[in-house]
mmCIF file of C-alpha atoms and ligand atoms in Angstrom:
data_model
loop_
_atom_site.group_PDB
_atom_site.id
_atom_site.type_symbol
_atom_site.label_atom_id
_atom_site.label_comp_id
_atom_site.label_asym_id
_atom_site.label_seq_id
_atom_site.Cartn_x
_atom_site.Cartn_y
_atom_site.Cartn_z
ATOM 1 C CA MET A 1 0.000 0.000 0.000
ATOM 2 C CA LYS A 2 0.961 3.647 -0.431
ATOM 3 C CA ILE A 3 0.405 5.381 2.884
ATOM 4 C CA GLY A 4 0.614 9.086 3.723
ATOM 5 C CA ILE A 5 1.393 9.834 7.383
ATOM 6 C CA VAL A 6 0.768 13.325 8.770
ATOM 7 C CA CYS A 7 2.228 14.040 12.212
ATOM 8 C CA TYR A 8 4.066 16.516 14.397
ATOM 9 C CA PRO A 9 7.848 16.245 14.032
ATOM 10 C CA THR A 10 8.476 17.161 17.680
ATOM 11 C CA TYR A 11 9.766 15.279 20.742
ATOM 12 C CA GLY A 12 6.275 14.362 21.961
ATOM 13 C CA GLY A 13 4.754 10.907 21.829
ATOM 14 C CA SER A 14 2.367 11.273 18.891
ATOM 15 C CA GLY A 15 5.195 12.123 16.472
ATOM 16 C CA ILE A 16 7.262 9.246 17.836
ATOM 17 C CA VAL A 17 4.429 6.731 17.383
ATOM 18 C CA ALA A 18 3.678 8.000 13.851
ATOM 19 C CA THR A 19 7.344 7.743 12.881
ATOM 20 C CA GLU A 20 7.903 4.272 14.328
ATOM 21 C CA LEU A 21 4.685 3.091 12.644
ATOM 22 C CA GLY A 22 5.802 4.470 9.276
ATOM 23 C CA LEU A 23 9.265 2.923 9.558
ATOM 24 C CA GLU A 24 7.814 -0.495 10.381
ATOM 25 C CA LEU A 25 5.281 -0.283 7.520
ATOM 26 C CA ALA A 26 8.136 0.597 5.154
ATOM 27 C CA ARG A 27 10.160 -2.375 6.431
ATOM 28 C CA LYS A 28 7.137 -4.510 5.476
ATOM 29 C CA GLY A 29 7.285 -3.199 1.909
ATOM 30 C CA HIS A 30 4.653 -0.447 1.965
ATOM 31 C CA HIS A 31 5.533 2.962 0.553
ATOM 32 C CA VAL A 32 5.312 5.539 3.330
ATOM 33 C CA HIS A 33 5.187 9.272 2.739
ATOM 34 C CA PHE A 34 5.650 11.456 5.831
ATOM 35 C CA ILE A 35 4.166 14.948 5.605
ATOM 36 C CA SER A 36 5.131 17.542 8.219
ATOM 37 C CA TYR A 37 6.715 20.997 8.703
ATOM 38 C CA ALA A 38 10.045 19.433 9.735
ATOM 39 C CA LEU A 39 11.776 16.061 9.682
ATOM 40 C CA PRO A 40 10.318 13.964 12.558
ATOM 41 C CA THR A 41 12.750 13.467 15.465
ATOM 42 C CA ARG A 42 13.043 9.708 15.016
ATOM 43 C CA LEU A 43 13.236 9.793 11.215
ATOM 44 C CA ASN A 44 16.994 9.917 11.620
ATOM 45 C CA THR A 45 18.015 6.769 9.759
ATOM 46 C CA PHE A 46 17.649 5.788 6.106
ATOM 47 C CA GLN A 47 14.842 3.307 5.536
ATOM 48 C CA ASP A 48 13.950 2.106 2.015
ATOM 49 C CA ASN A 49 10.337 2.954 0.935
ATOM 50 C CA VAL A 50 10.247 6.020 3.255
ATOM 51 C CA PHE A 51 9.806 9.505 1.801
ATOM 52 C CA PHE A 52 9.572 12.873 3.530
ATOM 53 C CA HIS A 53 7.572 15.854 2.245
ATOM 54 C CA ASP A 54 8.275 19.215 3.871
ATOM 55 C CA VAL A 55 5.279 21.561 4.251
ATOM 56 C CA GLU A 56 6.457 25.013 3.234
ATOM 57 C CA ILE A 57 4.417 27.772 4.850
ATOM 58 C CA PRO A 58 3.962 30.854 2.623
ATOM 59 C CA ASN A 59 5.169 34.049 4.298
ATOM 60 C CA TYR A 60 2.819 36.784 3.165
ATOM 61 C CA PRO A 61 2.972 40.106 5.067
ATOM 62 C CA LEU A 62 -0.807 40.216 5.403
ATOM 63 C CA PHE A 63 -0.820 37.012 7.442
ATOM 64 C CA GLU A 64 0.026 37.741 11.082
ATOM 65 C CA PHE A 65 -0.249 34.005 11.907
ATOM 66 C CA HIS A 66 1.090 31.306 9.634
ATOM 67 C CA LEU A 67 -1.539 29.292 7.810
ATOM 68 C CA TYR A 68 -0.102 25.849 8.493
ATOM 69 C CA THR A 69 -3.504 24.119 8.291
ATOM 70 C CA LEU A 70 -4.039 25.393 4.740
ATOM 71 C CA ALA A 71 -0.431 24.915 3.642
ATOM 72 C CA LEU A 72 -0.777 21.334 4.861
ATOM 73 C CA VAL A 73 -3.924 20.869 2.717
ATOM 74 C CA GLY A 74 -1.987 21.896 -0.380
ATOM 75 C CA LYS A 75 0.908 19.539 0.399
ATOM 76 C CA ILE A 76 -1.438 16.612 1.085
ATOM 77 C CA ILE A 77 -3.192 17.163 -2.268
ATOM 78 C CA ASP A 78 0.144 17.265 -4.075
ATOM 79 C CA VAL A 79 1.498 14.112 -2.384
ATOM 80 C CA VAL A 80 -1.770 12.134 -2.702
ATOM 81 C CA LYS A 81 -2.154 12.940 -6.386
ATOM 82 C CA TYR A 82 1.392 12.350 -7.553
ATOM 83 C CA GLU A 83 2.377 9.506 -5.243
ATOM 84 C CA LYS A 84 -0.984 7.748 -5.708
ATOM 85 C CA ILE A 85 -1.599 7.491 -1.956
ATOM 86 C CA ASP A 86 -4.235 4.916 -0.901
ATOM 87 C CA ILE A 87 -4.526 5.757 2.791
ATOM 88 C CA LEU A 88 -3.921 9.058 4.576
ATOM 89 C CA HIS A 89 -3.216 8.391 8.256
ATOM 90 C CA VAL A 90 -3.164 11.533 10.386
ATOM 91 C CA HIS A 91 -1.870 11.547 13.970
ATOM 92 C CA TYR A 92 -3.379 14.060 16.451
ATOM 93 C CA ALA A 93 -6.708 15.554 15.430
ATOM 94 C CA ILE A 94 -5.770 19.237 15.400
ATOM 95 C CA PRO A 95 -5.090 20.445 12.745
ATOM 96 C CA HIS A 96 -4.198 17.265 10.854
ATOM 97 C CA ALA A 97 -7.691 15.729 10.628
ATOM 98 C CA VAL A 98 -9.111 19.030 9.357
ATOM 99 C CA SER A 99 -6.411 19.385 6.706
ATOM 100 C CA GLY A 100 -6.966 15.761 5.694
ATOM 101 C CA TYR A 101 -10.707 16.316 5.339
ATOM 102 C CA LEU A 102 -10.302 19.486 3.240
ATOM 103 C CA ALA A 103 -7.756 17.795 0.968
ATOM 104 C CA ASN A 104 -10.104 14.832 0.555
ATOM 105 C CA GLN A 105 -13.010 17.126 -0.417
ATOM 106 C CA ILE A 106 -10.889 18.919 -3.003
ATOM 107 C CA LEU A 107 -9.605 15.631 -4.446
ATOM 108 C CA GLN A 108 -12.963 13.875 -4.242
ATOM 109 C CA LYS A 109 -14.107 14.339 -7.821
ATOM 110 C CA ASP A 110 -11.211 12.396 -9.253
ATOM 111 C CA TYR A 111 -9.628 10.558 -6.313
ATOM 112 C CA SER A 112 -11.034 8.389 -3.536
ATOM 113 C CA LEU A 113 -8.737 8.763 -0.541
ATOM 114 C CA LYS A 114 -9.318 6.886 2.721
ATOM 115 C CA LEU A 115 -8.748 8.962 5.843
ATOM 116 C CA VAL A 116 -7.650 7.436 9.184
ATOM 117 C CA THR A 117 -7.377 9.627 12.292
ATOM 118 C CA THR A 118 -5.432 8.457 15.339
ATOM 119 C CA LEU A 119 -6.152 10.307 18.590
ATOM 120 C CA HIS A 120 -3.226 10.612 20.989
ATOM 121 C CA GLY A 121 -4.536 12.425 24.038
ATOM 122 C CA THR A 122 -4.332 16.153 24.456
ATOM 123 C CA ASP A 123 -6.137 16.631 21.144
ATOM 124 C CA ILE A 124 -9.187 15.308 22.997
ATOM 125 C CA THR A 125 -8.541 15.836 26.701
ATOM 126 C CA LEU A 126 -7.209 19.410 26.461
ATOM 127 C CA LEU A 127 -7.849 20.968 23.037
ATOM 128 C CA GLY A 128 -11.107 19.051 22.713
ATOM 129 C CA LEU A 129 -12.462 20.939 25.703
ATOM 130 C CA GLU A 130 -11.792 24.337 24.095
ATOM 131 C CA PRO A 131 -15.171 25.693 22.869
ATOM 132 C CA GLY A 132 -13.496 27.028 19.712
ATOM 133 C CA PHE A 133 -11.994 23.662 18.800
ATOM 134 C CA HIS A 134 -14.827 21.344 19.823
ATOM 135 C CA PRO A 135 -17.014 21.661 16.680
ATOM 136 C CA ILE A 136 -13.989 21.371 14.382
ATOM 137 C CA ILE A 137 -12.723 18.203 16.085
ATOM 138 C CA LYS A 138 -16.239 16.712 16.148
ATOM 139 C CA PHE A 139 -16.693 17.447 12.444
ATOM 140 C CA SER A 140 -13.312 16.007 11.455
ATOM 141 C CA LEU A 141 -13.943 12.848 13.500
ATOM 142 C CA GLU A 142 -17.325 12.388 11.825
ATOM 143 C CA HIS A 143 -15.668 12.718 8.419
ATOM 144 C CA SER A 144 -12.795 10.315 9.067
ATOM 145 C CA ASP A 145 -13.236 6.882 7.491
ATOM 146 C CA ARG A 146 -11.749 5.248 10.597
ATOM 147 C CA ILE A 147 -10.769 6.563 14.050
ATOM 148 C CA THR A 148 -8.309 4.937 16.445
ATOM 149 C CA ALA A 149 -7.348 5.869 20.014
ATOM 150 C CA VAL A 150 -4.172 4.851 21.820
ATOM 151 C CA SER A 151 -6.008 3.619 24.934
ATOM 152 C CA SER A 152 -9.452 2.574 26.159
ATOM 153 C CA PHE A 153 -9.357 5.597 28.425
ATOM 154 C CA LEU A 154 -9.005 7.908 25.427
ATOM 155 C CA ARG A 155 -11.701 6.044 23.487
ATOM 156 C CA GLU A 156 -14.146 6.523 26.385
ATOM 157 C CA LYS A 157 -13.208 10.203 26.740
ATOM 158 C CA THR A 158 -13.764 10.755 23.012
ATOM 159 C CA ILE A 159 -17.188 9.083 23.109
ATOM 160 C CA GLN A 160 -18.071 11.067 26.235
ATOM 161 C CA HIS A 161 -16.986 14.461 24.831
ATOM 162 C CA PHE A 162 -17.890 14.070 21.155
ATOM 163 C CA ASN A 163 -20.495 11.321 20.865
ATOM 164 C CA THR A 164 -19.845 11.076 17.146
ATOM 165 C CA GLY A 165 -21.669 7.744 16.835
ATOM 166 C CA LYS A 166 -18.648 6.441 14.886
ATOM 167 C CA GLU A 167 -16.774 3.326 15.988
ATOM 168 C CA ILE A 168 -13.403 4.074 17.616
ATOM 169 C CA ASP A 169 -10.811 1.286 17.495
ATOM 170 C CA VAL A 170 -8.329 1.062 20.378
ATOM 171 C CA ILE A 171 -4.858 0.357 18.989
ATOM 172 C CA PRO A 172 -2.343 0.901 21.785
ATOM 173 C CA ASN A 173 1.096 2.390 21.317
ATOM 174 C CA PHE A 174 3.917 -0.027 20.830
ATOM 175 C CA VAL A 175 7.629 -0.492 21.404
ATOM 176 C CA ASN A 176 10.387 -2.314 19.546
ATOM 177 C CA THR A 177 11.293 -4.702 22.378
ATOM 178 C CA SER A 178 14.353 -5.961 20.479
ATOM 179 C CA LEU A 179 15.753 -2.426 20.445
ATOM 180 C CA TYR A 180 14.416 -1.382 23.876
ATOM 181 C CA ASN A 181 16.127 -4.196 25.736
ATOM 182 C CA ARG A 182 18.177 -3.804 28.929
ATOM 183 C CA PHE A 183 21.883 -4.404 28.498
ATOM 184 C CA ALA A 184 24.675 -4.043 31.040
ATOM 185 C CA GLN A 185 26.574 -0.743 31.043
ATOM 186 C CA PRO A 186 28.965 -0.847 33.988
ATOM 187 C CA GLY A 187 30.880 2.201 32.809
ATOM 188 C CA LEU A 188 27.836 4.436 32.446
ATOM 189 C CA LYS A 189 26.347 3.140 35.709
ATOM 190 C CA LYS A 190 29.599 3.902 37.589
ATOM 191 C CA ASN A 191 29.727 7.346 36.015
ATOM 192 C CA ILE A 192 26.178 8.197 37.134
ATOM 193 C CA ALA A 193 26.222 6.360 40.494
ATOM 194 C CA PRO A 194 29.882 6.131 41.659
ATOM 195 C CA ASN A 195 28.831 4.821 45.082
ATOM 196 C CA ASP A 196 26.353 2.347 43.632
ATOM 197 C CA GLU A 197 23.422 4.672 44.338
ATOM 198 C CA LYS A 198 19.974 3.756 43.000
ATOM 199 C CA ILE A 199 19.054 5.486 39.739
ATOM 200 C CA PHE A 200 15.677 7.099 39.027
ATOM 201 C CA ILE A 201 14.741 8.369 35.578
ATOM 202 C CA HIS A 202 12.007 10.517 34.034
ATOM 203 C CA ILE A 203 11.646 11.222 30.303
ATOM 204 C CA SER A 204 9.171 13.744 28.890
ATOM 205 C CA ASN A 205 8.712 17.091 27.169
ATOM 206 C CA PHE A 206 8.557 18.782 30.594
ATOM 207 C CA ARG A 207 5.094 20.204 29.963
ATOM 208 C CA THR A 208 3.029 21.094 33.024
ATOM 209 C CA VAL A 209 0.875 17.961 32.636
ATOM 210 C CA LYS A 210 3.985 15.851 33.362
ATOM 211 C CA ARG A 211 4.369 17.284 36.901
ATOM 212 C CA VAL A 212 8.176 17.151 36.818
ATOM 213 C CA CYS A 213 8.288 18.843 40.232
ATOM 214 C CA ASP A 214 6.471 15.817 41.664
ATOM 215 C CA VAL A 215 9.241 13.660 40.186
ATOM 216 C CA ILE A 216 11.743 15.696 42.215
ATOM 217 C CA LYS A 217 9.617 15.539 45.378
ATOM 218 C CA VAL A 218 9.326 11.752 45.156
ATOM 219 C CA PHE A 219 13.046 11.476 44.524
ATOM 220 C CA ASN A 220 13.784 13.763 47.487
ATOM 221 C CA GLU A 221 11.743 11.544 49.849
ATOM 222 C CA VAL A 222 13.550 8.395 48.730
ATOM 223 C CA ASN A 223 16.988 10.002 48.706
ATOM 224 C CA LYS A 224 16.602 10.815 52.417
ATOM 225 C CA GLN A 225 16.611 7.066 53.097
ATOM 226 C CA ILE A 226 18.528 5.504 50.198
ATOM 227 C CA PRO A 227 21.390 7.375 48.464
ATOM 228 C CA SER A 228 20.068 7.842 44.926
ATOM 229 C CA LYS A 229 20.544 9.694 41.656
ATOM 230 C CA LEU A 230 17.891 11.138 39.336
ATOM 231 C CA LEU A 231 18.178 11.445 35.554
ATOM 232 C CA LEU A 232 15.830 14.032 34.020
ATOM 233 C CA VAL A 233 15.673 13.576 30.245
ATOM 234 C CA GLY A 234 13.899 16.082 27.998
ATOM 235 C CA ASP A 235 13.231 19.783 28.019
ATOM 236 C CA GLY A 236 10.274 22.157 28.126
ATOM 237 C CA PRO A 237 8.447 24.824 30.086
ATOM 238 C CA ASP A 238 8.799 23.127 33.487
ATOM 239 C CA ARG A 239 12.560 22.578 33.340
ATOM 240 C CA ILE A 240 13.408 25.864 35.107
ATOM 241 C CA PRO A 241 10.872 25.388 37.930
ATOM 242 C CA ALA A 242 12.276 21.887 38.372
ATOM 243 C CA GLU A 243 15.870 23.173 38.503
ATOM 244 C CA ASN A 244 14.809 25.802 41.052
ATOM 245 C CA LEU A 245 13.084 23.187 43.212
ATOM 246 C CA ALA A 246 16.174 20.941 43.116
ATOM 247 C CA ARG A 247 18.310 23.833 44.386
ATOM 248 C CA GLU A 248 15.727 24.803 47.048
ATOM 249 C CA LEU A 249 15.801 21.219 48.357
ATOM 250 C CA GLY A 250 19.598 21.173 48.206
ATOM 251 C CA ILE A 251 19.643 17.991 46.110
ATOM 252 C CA GLN A 252 20.910 19.437 42.831
ATOM 253 C CA ASN A 253 24.115 17.356 43.126
ATOM 254 C CA HIS A 254 22.023 14.168 42.995
ATOM 255 C CA ILE A 255 20.123 15.218 39.864
ATOM 256 C CA LYS A 256 21.348 15.310 36.243
ATOM 257 C CA PHE A 257 19.262 17.518 33.926
ATOM 258 C CA LEU A 258 20.368 15.842 30.707
ATOM 259 C CA GLY A 259 18.042 17.772 28.362
ATOM 260 C CA LYS A 260 16.831 16.121 25.147
ATOM 261 C CA GLN A 261 18.536 12.806 24.445
ATOM 262 C CA THR A 262 18.103 10.439 21.512
ATOM 263 C CA SER A 263 19.805 7.281 22.839
ATOM 264 C CA LEU A 264 17.353 6.360 25.576
ATOM 265 C CA VAL A 265 18.114 2.625 25.794
ATOM 266 C CA GLU A 266 21.513 3.219 27.405
ATOM 267 C CA LEU A 267 19.988 5.491 30.057
ATOM 268 C CA LEU A 268 17.028 3.194 30.709
ATOM 269 C CA SER A 269 19.345 0.185 30.966
ATOM 270 C CA VAL A 270 21.088 1.591 34.051
ATOM 271 C CA SER A 271 17.898 2.859 35.721
ATOM 272 C CA ASP A 272 16.098 1.245 38.661
ATOM 273 C CA VAL A 273 12.783 3.147 38.649
ATOM 274 C CA PHE A 274 10.932 5.242 36.033
ATOM 275 C CA LEU A 275 8.707 8.026 37.451
ATOM 276 C CA LEU A 276 5.608 9.287 35.579
ATOM 277 C CA PRO A 277 3.344 11.258 37.979
ATOM 278 C CA SER A 278 1.427 12.996 35.155
ATOM 279 C CA GLN A 279 -1.887 14.742 35.694
ATOM 280 C CA SER A 280 -2.967 13.906 32.130
ATOM 281 C CA GLU A 281 -1.612 10.958 30.147
ATOM 282 C CA SER A 282 -3.641 9.077 27.556
ATOM 283 C CA PHE A 283 -1.049 6.324 27.248
ATOM 284 C CA GLY A 284 2.469 7.111 28.517
ATOM 285 C CA LEU A 285 4.747 5.858 25.743
ATOM 286 C CA SER A 286 7.887 6.689 27.761
ATOM 287 C CA ALA A 287 6.678 4.367 30.533
ATOM 288 C CA LEU A 288 6.254 1.521 28.037
ATOM 289 C CA GLU A 289 9.761 2.081 26.648
ATOM 290 C CA ALA A 290 11.103 1.941 30.210
ATOM 291 C CA MET A 291 9.223 -1.292 30.949
ATOM 292 C CA SER A 292 10.644 -2.839 27.799
ATOM 293 C CA CYS A 293 14.090 -2.120 29.290
ATOM 294 C CA GLY A 294 13.058 -3.867 32.511
ATOM 295 C CA VAL A 295 12.503 -0.677 34.505
ATOM 296 C CA PRO A 296 9.565 -0.801 36.950
ATOM 297 C CA VAL A 297 7.340 2.288 36.640
ATOM 298 C CA ILE A 298 5.796 4.344 39.439
ATOM 299 C CA GLY A 299 3.159 6.762 38.221
ATOM 300 C CA SER A 300 -0.210 8.342 38.810
ATOM 301 C CA ASN A 301 -3.353 6.262 38.351
ATOM 302 C CA ILE A 302 -4.806 8.588 35.762
ATOM 303 C CA GLY A 303 -5.661 8.341 32.081
ATOM 304 C CA GLY A 304 -4.113 5.431 30.220
ATOM 305 C CA ILE A 305 -1.256 4.837 32.681
ATOM 306 C CA PRO A 306 -3.059 1.971 34.502
ATOM 307 C CA GLU A 307 -3.500 0.288 31.083
ATOM 308 C CA VAL A 308 0.280 0.273 30.652
ATOM 309 C CA VAL A 309 1.536 -0.169 34.237
ATOM 310 C CA GLU A 310 0.056 -3.174 36.042
ATOM 311 C CA HIS A 311 -0.204 -2.061 39.691
ATOM 312 C CA ASN A 312 1.879 -4.202 42.072
ATOM 313 C CA GLU A 313 3.152 -6.309 39.161
ATOM 314 C CA THR A 314 5.213 -4.118 36.811
ATOM 315 C CA GLY A 315 5.274 -1.078 39.089
ATOM 316 C CA PHE A 316 2.811 0.981 41.062
ATOM 317 C CA VAL A 317 0.220 3.705 40.494
ATOM 318 C CA ALA A 318 -0.907 6.175 43.163
ATOM 319 C CA GLU A 319 -3.343 9.046 43.465
ATOM 320 C CA LEU A 320 -2.370 12.135 41.492
ATOM 321 C CA GLY A 321 0.029 14.246 43.574
ATOM 322 C CA ASP A 322 0.509 11.594 46.293
ATOM 323 C CA VAL A 323 4.301 11.877 46.293
ATOM 324 C CA LYS A 324 4.569 10.259 49.753
ATOM 325 C CA ARG A 325 2.900 7.083 48.528
ATOM 326 C CA MET A 326 4.949 7.065 45.332
ATOM 327 C CA ALA A 327 8.098 7.375 47.452
ATOM 328 C CA LYS A 328 6.879 4.552 49.699
ATOM 329 C CA TYR A 329 6.381 2.333 46.652
ATOM 330 C CA ALA A 330 9.861 3.182 45.389
ATOM 331 C CA LEU A 331 11.407 2.266 48.762
ATOM 332 C CA GLU A 332 9.458 -1.014 48.751
ATOM 333 C CA LEU A 333 11.138 -1.915 45.475
ATOM 334 C CA LEU A 334 14.624 -0.584 46.166
ATOM 335 C CA GLN A 335 14.931 -2.139 49.644
ATOM 336 C CA ASN A 336 13.992 -5.594 48.346
ATOM 337 C CA SER A 337 16.233 -6.745 45.516
ATOM 338 C CA LYS A 338 14.217 -9.940 44.912
ATOM 339 C CA LYS A 339 11.013 -7.881 44.537
ATOM 340 C CA TRP A 340 12.724 -5.428 42.205
ATOM 341 C CA HIS A 341 13.873 -8.289 39.952
ATOM 342 C CA ILE A 342 10.370 -9.768 39.840
ATOM 343 C CA PHE A 343 8.875 -6.386 38.898
ATOM 344 C CA SER A 344 11.642 -5.799 36.349
ATOM 345 C CA SER A 345 11.003 -9.097 34.542
ATOM 346 C CA ASN A 346 7.209 -8.601 34.780
ATOM 347 C CA ALA A 347 7.599 -5.182 33.164
ATOM 348 C CA ARG A 348 9.676 -6.596 30.318
ATOM 349 C CA LYS A 349 7.278 -9.534 29.875
ATOM 350 C CA ARG A 350 4.232 -7.222 29.680
ATOM 351 C CA ALA A 351 5.911 -5.032 27.059
ATOM 352 C CA VAL A 352 6.859 -8.060 24.937
ATOM 353 C CA GLU A 353 3.527 -9.887 25.257
ATOM 354 C CA LEU A 354 1.133 -6.962 24.844
ATOM 355 C CA PHE A 355 2.829 -3.992 23.206
ATOM 356 C CA ASP A 356 5.576 -5.234 20.881
ATOM 357 C CA THR A 357 5.761 -3.619 17.429
ATOM 358 C CA ASN A 358 5.127 -6.980 15.738
ATOM 359 C CA LEU A 359 1.835 -7.342 17.617
ATOM 360 C CA ILE A 360 0.486 -3.828 17.103
ATOM 361 C CA VAL A 361 1.547 -2.642 13.642
ATOM 362 C CA PRO A 362 -0.388 -5.493 11.936
ATOM 363 C CA LYS A 363 -3.528 -4.086 13.593
ATOM 364 C CA TYR A 364 -3.055 -0.886 11.588
ATOM 365 C CA GLU A 365 -2.425 -2.912 8.406
ATOM 366 C CA THR A 366 -5.672 -4.858 8.989
ATOM 367 C CA LEU A 367 -7.535 -1.580 9.432
ATOM 368 C CA TYR A 368 -6.059 -0.179 6.195
ATOM 369 C CA ASN A 369 -6.992 -3.361 4.279
ATOM 370 C CA GLU A 370 -10.555 -3.286 5.647
ATOM 371 C CA LEU A 371 -10.852 0.273 4.381
ATOM 372 C CA LEU A 372 -9.459 -0.469 0.931
ATOM 373 C CA ASN A 373 -11.681 -3.537 0.576
ATOM 374 C CA SER A 374 -14.798 -1.703 1.799
HETATM 375 O O1 GMT B 401 2.730 13.541 26.190
HETATM 376 C C1 GMT B 401 2.833 14.621 25.569
HETATM 377 O O2 GMT B 401 2.770 15.722 26.118
HETATM 378 C C2 GMT B 401 2.958 14.605 24.084
HETATM 379 C C3 GMT B 401 1.665 14.061 23.557
HETATM 380 C C4 GMT B 401 1.582 14.205 22.077
HETATM 381 O O3 GMT B 401 0.541 14.685 21.666
HETATM 382 O O4 GMT B 401 2.528 13.795 21.396
HETATM 383 O O5 GMT B 401 1.622 12.675 23.893
HETATM 384 C C5 GMT B 401 0.344 12.094 23.741
HETATM 385 O O6 GMT B 401 0.531 11.038 22.796
HETATM 386 C C6 GMT B 401 1.402 10.006 23.241
HETATM 387 C C7 GMT B 401 1.523 9.003 22.103
HETATM 388 O O7 GMT B 401 0.285 8.431 21.814
HETATM 389 C C8 GMT B 401 0.853 9.368 24.511
HETATM 390 O O8 GMT B 401 1.737 8.329 24.948
HETATM 391 C C9 GMT B 401 0.754 10.441 25.609
HETATM 392 O O9 GMT B 401 0.176 9.873 26.787
HETATM 393 C C10 GMT B 401 -0.112 11.592 25.123
HETATM 394 N N1 GMT B 401 -0.014 12.689 26.082
HETATM 395 C C11 GMT B 401 -1.058 13.048 26.816
HETATM 396 O O10 GMT B 401 -2.155 12.520 26.756
HETATM 397 C C12 GMT B 401 -0.794 14.182 27.780
#
């Protein structure tokens, strides 16, 4: 099949999922055309059958705000027509589903394009609640040929908020468990924890919803009892408040603000606990990647996190903001090596058995085939 994938190129999860999906589809022989305003973060290796189309945004003095949505429509039309695209798969409803719909309407008289929209979270749980966006998102969902959501939580939220009457398939995010596999790194571990301290890690785009300051508060509680180190990977609006809090608590020497990193497997492979205390999280892809590397996850029991982390098996979930309980869970794991090893292998097992790329990507292929045969 010839598949067009529209996504954000940024560090966030939806762009990562879209890119990994496209790469795997290309490895299976499909032709995959990525359309975005920049090269997606993870599209950093050559893969046969993968093509990238850059959306140029016209700079006209009259326009105070760039017209990305419309520029995207034009690029989609161009790519669909000349690359003979069968399926257009857009990731994140705003503005991609709208651009896809408009392009489809313009092409309709001489081209039948199938439109798939995958919802990733904040397009529904945050933007979807904006009165100005609600009718647009509802309309573009109703005019998608198929809709998928990355978790049951997000599917229920979408039905609750939009009630489109259209079926929503749940196709969870996935991880390449062959790539995200723990491997010993004595040198790196010694460098980070010279006195064999325990290592915590958090990976995100440091947006407010991630509650990075809670990560530091949990770490601070544990560090009082067990000498530990904390790796903070990523960057965003809450990095400075987090750095300030670390200094206020006097624990800045135990914390490494690494910023954005691309090689996550090395860092995950030396980590003992992954922290994800988000206040909004429709799936939590970073938690799944950690589990695949055998890292137990401690997070908040909100959104899709409980669908990824199995409480008291592969980690723990606690009430939003309950940093004391999260710290208690972490101590339970770190003070009992046998328990930690059980949780670590459970986490890996769950990733392999439920969320591996080879299990999930075929679900998208089945959906595409159903559309083309309908
Ligand atoms: O998590 C973010 O802030 C980025 C956001 C995005 O739109 O890329 O991630 C969303 O999509 C990811 C991939 O499906 C999910 O794993 C994240 O849980 C989801 N984020 C939220 O719902 C806040």
